[in-house]
Each structure stands twice: as structure tokens, then as C-alpha cells.
Amino acid sequence: MFIAYAVVGILLAAALSGSAFAMGTRHEKIVTSMAKLGVPDSWLPRLASLKAAGALGLLVGLWVPFLGAAAAVGVVLYFAGAVIYHVRAKDYAIAPPVVFVVLAVAALILRIATA
């Protein structure tokens, strides 16, 4: 089970890192999408920081089980909020945040199962 957590956690951390980098550098596609959802531009650095913290927590969670589980919970909550934001804005292109939620739930279950 630990190997499964390691694989899911590392892949999720890599995806979160890439997403945080794109958001932090204000990639045009991200900025456009966020504006369409009504997310203020001033939130982008904070949201990017949350994604980066989640990625770091998942990686450190390989050695510190509690931190890995806490990071996975944070990522689930972050992307559940993203899904809600998309639905509220009537933007039903919610596949990316849903995939992140599913991966984070998998990471959480696997981390708890191996602790």
C-alpha cells in the first residue's frame, strides 16, 4: 500500500507543482479561466501558494504520515471549493478539479491505510 501512496502522492504533487507554477507566473490560460469564474486577480498568489504547500505536504508525507494525510485533506478541500466555484459560475468544464479531488481522496485513503 505504501508504494501505491508514493506513486499517487508523487504524481499528485507533480501536477500540483505545475499548476502552482502556472498560476504563480500568471499563465494566460489560468488568468483567463480565473477571471471567467470571478476569482479576483489578487487571489492568484495565495491560491498558488496553497497548491505548492499541498504538493510539499504530500511529498513530506512519504516520511511523516500525519502530514501526508493533512496535505491530502487540504488538497481535497481546495479542489472541492474549485468545483463549487465552477458550478456557481455556470462553467461546467470541471474535469480538471474533479480529477484532482479524486487523486487527493485516493492519496488520503492510501496514506491512512499505510500509517
CSV table of C-alpha atoms in Angstrom, one decimal:
chain,number,residue,atom,x,y,z
A,1,MET,CA,0.0,0.0,0.0
A,2,PHE,CA,2.8,2.4,0.7
A,3,ILE,CA,4.1,2.1,-2.8
A,4,ALA,CA,0.6,3.0,-4.1
A,5,TYR,CA,0.6,6.1,-1.9
A,6,ALA,CA,4.1,7.0,-3.0
A,7,VAL,CA,3.1,6.8,-6.7
A,8,VAL,CA,-0.2,8.7,-6.3
A,9,GLY,CA,1.3,11.2,-3.9
A,10,ILE,CA,4.3,12.0,-6.1
A,11,LEU,CA,2.1,12.2,-9.3
A,12,LEU,CA,-0.4,14.5,-7.5
A,13,ALA,CA,2.5,16.6,-6.1
A,14,ALA,CA,4.0,17.0,-9.5
A,15,ALA,CA,0.6,18.0,-11.0
A,16,LEU,CA,0.1,20.5,-8.2
A,17,SER,CA,3.5,21.9,-8.6
A,18,GLY,CA,3.0,22.5,-12.3
A,19,SER,CA,-0.4,24.1,-11.6
A,20,ALA,CA,1.0,26.3,-8.9
A,21,PHE,CA,3.8,27.4,-11.2
A,22,ALA,CA,1.4,28.3,-14.0
A,23,MET,CA,-0.8,30.2,-11.6
A,24,GLY,CA,2.1,31.9,-9.9
A,25,THR,CA,3.6,33.1,-13.2
A,26,ARG,CA,0.1,34.2,-14.3
A,27,HIS,CA,-0.1,31.9,-17.4
A,28,GLU,CA,-2.6,33.4,-19.8
A,29,LYS,CA,-5.0,30.4,-19.8
A,30,ILE,CA,-5.1,30.3,-16.0
A,31,VAL,CA,-5.7,34.1,-15.7
A,32,THR,CA,-8.5,33.9,-18.3
A,33,SER,CA,-10.1,31.0,-16.6
A,34,MET,CA,-10.0,32.6,-13.2
A,35,ALA,CA,-11.4,35.9,-14.5
A,36,LYS,CA,-14.2,33.9,-16.1
A,37,LEU,CA,-15.0,32.4,-12.7
A,38,GLY,CA,-15.0,35.7,-11.0
A,39,VAL,CA,-11.8,35.0,-9.0
A,40,PRO,CA,-10.0,38.3,-8.1
A,41,ASP,CA,-6.6,38.6,-9.6
A,42,SER,CA,-5.2,39.3,-6.1
A,43,TRP,CA,-6.1,35.8,-5.0
A,44,LEU,CA,-3.8,34.1,-7.5
A,45,PRO,CA,-0.6,34.2,-5.5
A,46,ARG,CA,-2.4,32.8,-2.4
A,47,LEU,CA,-4.0,30.1,-4.4
A,48,ALA,CA,-0.7,29.2,-6.0
A,49,SER,CA,0.9,29.1,-2.5
A,50,LEU,CA,-1.8,26.7,-1.3
A,51,LYS,CA,-1.2,24.4,-4.2
A,52,ALA,CA,2.6,24.4,-3.6
A,53,ALA,CA,2.0,23.8,0.1
A,54,GLY,CA,-0.2,20.8,-0.8
A,55,ALA,CA,2.5,19.4,-3.1
A,56,LEU,CA,5.2,19.8,-0.4
A,57,GLY,CA,3.0,18.3,2.2
A,58,LEU,CA,2.3,15.2,0.1
A,59,LEU,CA,6.0,14.7,-0.5
A,60,VAL,CA,7.0,15.2,3.1
A,61,GLY,CA,4.1,12.8,3.9
A,62,LEU,CA,6.1,10.0,2.5
A,63,TRP,CA,8.1,10.2,5.7
A,64,VAL,CA,5.6,11.8,8.1
A,65,PRO,CA,2.2,10.1,7.7
A,66,PHE,CA,0.2,12.7,9.6
A,67,LEU,CA,1.5,15.5,7.3
A,68,GLY,CA,0.7,13.5,4.2
A,69,ALA,CA,-2.9,12.9,5.3
A,70,ALA,CA,-3.3,16.5,6.3
A,71,ALA,CA,-2.0,17.7,3.0
A,72,ALA,CA,-4.3,15.3,1.1
A,73,VAL,CA,-7.3,16.7,3.2
A,74,GLY,CA,-6.2,20.2,2.3
A,75,VAL,CA,-6.0,19.4,-1.4
A,76,VAL,CA,-9.4,17.7,-1.3
A,77,LEU,CA,-10.9,20.8,0.3
A,78,TYR,CA,-9.1,23.2,-2.2
A,79,PHE,CA,-10.4,21.4,-5.3
A,80,ALA,CA,-13.9,20.7,-3.8
A,81,GLY,CA,-14.0,24.5,-3.5
A,82,ALA,CA,-12.8,24.8,-7.1
A,83,VAL,CA,-15.6,22.5,-8.3
A,84,ILE,CA,-18.2,24.6,-6.3
A,85,TYR,CA,-16.8,27.8,-7.8
A,86,HIS,CA,-17.1,26.4,-11.3
A,87,VAL,CA,-20.7,25.3,-10.8
A,88,ARG,CA,-21.6,28.6,-9.2
A,89,ALA,CA,-20.2,30.4,-12.2
A,90,LYS,CA,-22.2,28.0,-14.5
A,91,ASP,CA,-18.9,26.8,-16.0
A,92,TYR,CA,-19.2,23.1,-16.3
A,93,ALA,CA,-15.7,22.4,-17.5
A,94,ILE,CA,-15.0,20.8,-14.2
A,95,ALA,CA,-13.0,17.8,-15.2
A,96,PRO,CA,-9.6,19.0,-14.0
A,97,PRO,CA,-10.6,19.9,-10.5
A,98,VAL,CA,-12.7,16.7,-10.2
A,99,VAL,CA,-9.6,14.7,-11.2
A,100,PHE,CA,-7.6,16.5,-8.6
A,101,VAL,CA,-10.3,15.7,-6.0
A,102,VAL,CA,-10.3,12.0,-6.9
A,103,LEU,CA,-6.5,11.8,-6.8
A,104,ALA,CA,-6.4,13.6,-3.4
A,105,VAL,CA,-9.0,11.3,-2.0
A,106,ALA,CA,-7.0,8.3,-3.2
A,107,ALA,CA,-3.9,9.7,-1.7
A,108,LEU,CA,-5.7,10.3,1.6
A,109,ILE,CA,-7.1,6.7,1.7
A,110,LEU,CA,-3.8,5.2,0.8
A,111,ARG,CA,-1.9,7.3,3.4
A,112,ILE,CA,-4.3,6.4,6.1
A,113,ALA,CA,-4.2,2.7,5.1
A,114,THR,CA,-0.4,2.6,5.4
A,115,ALA,CA,0.0,4.6,8.6
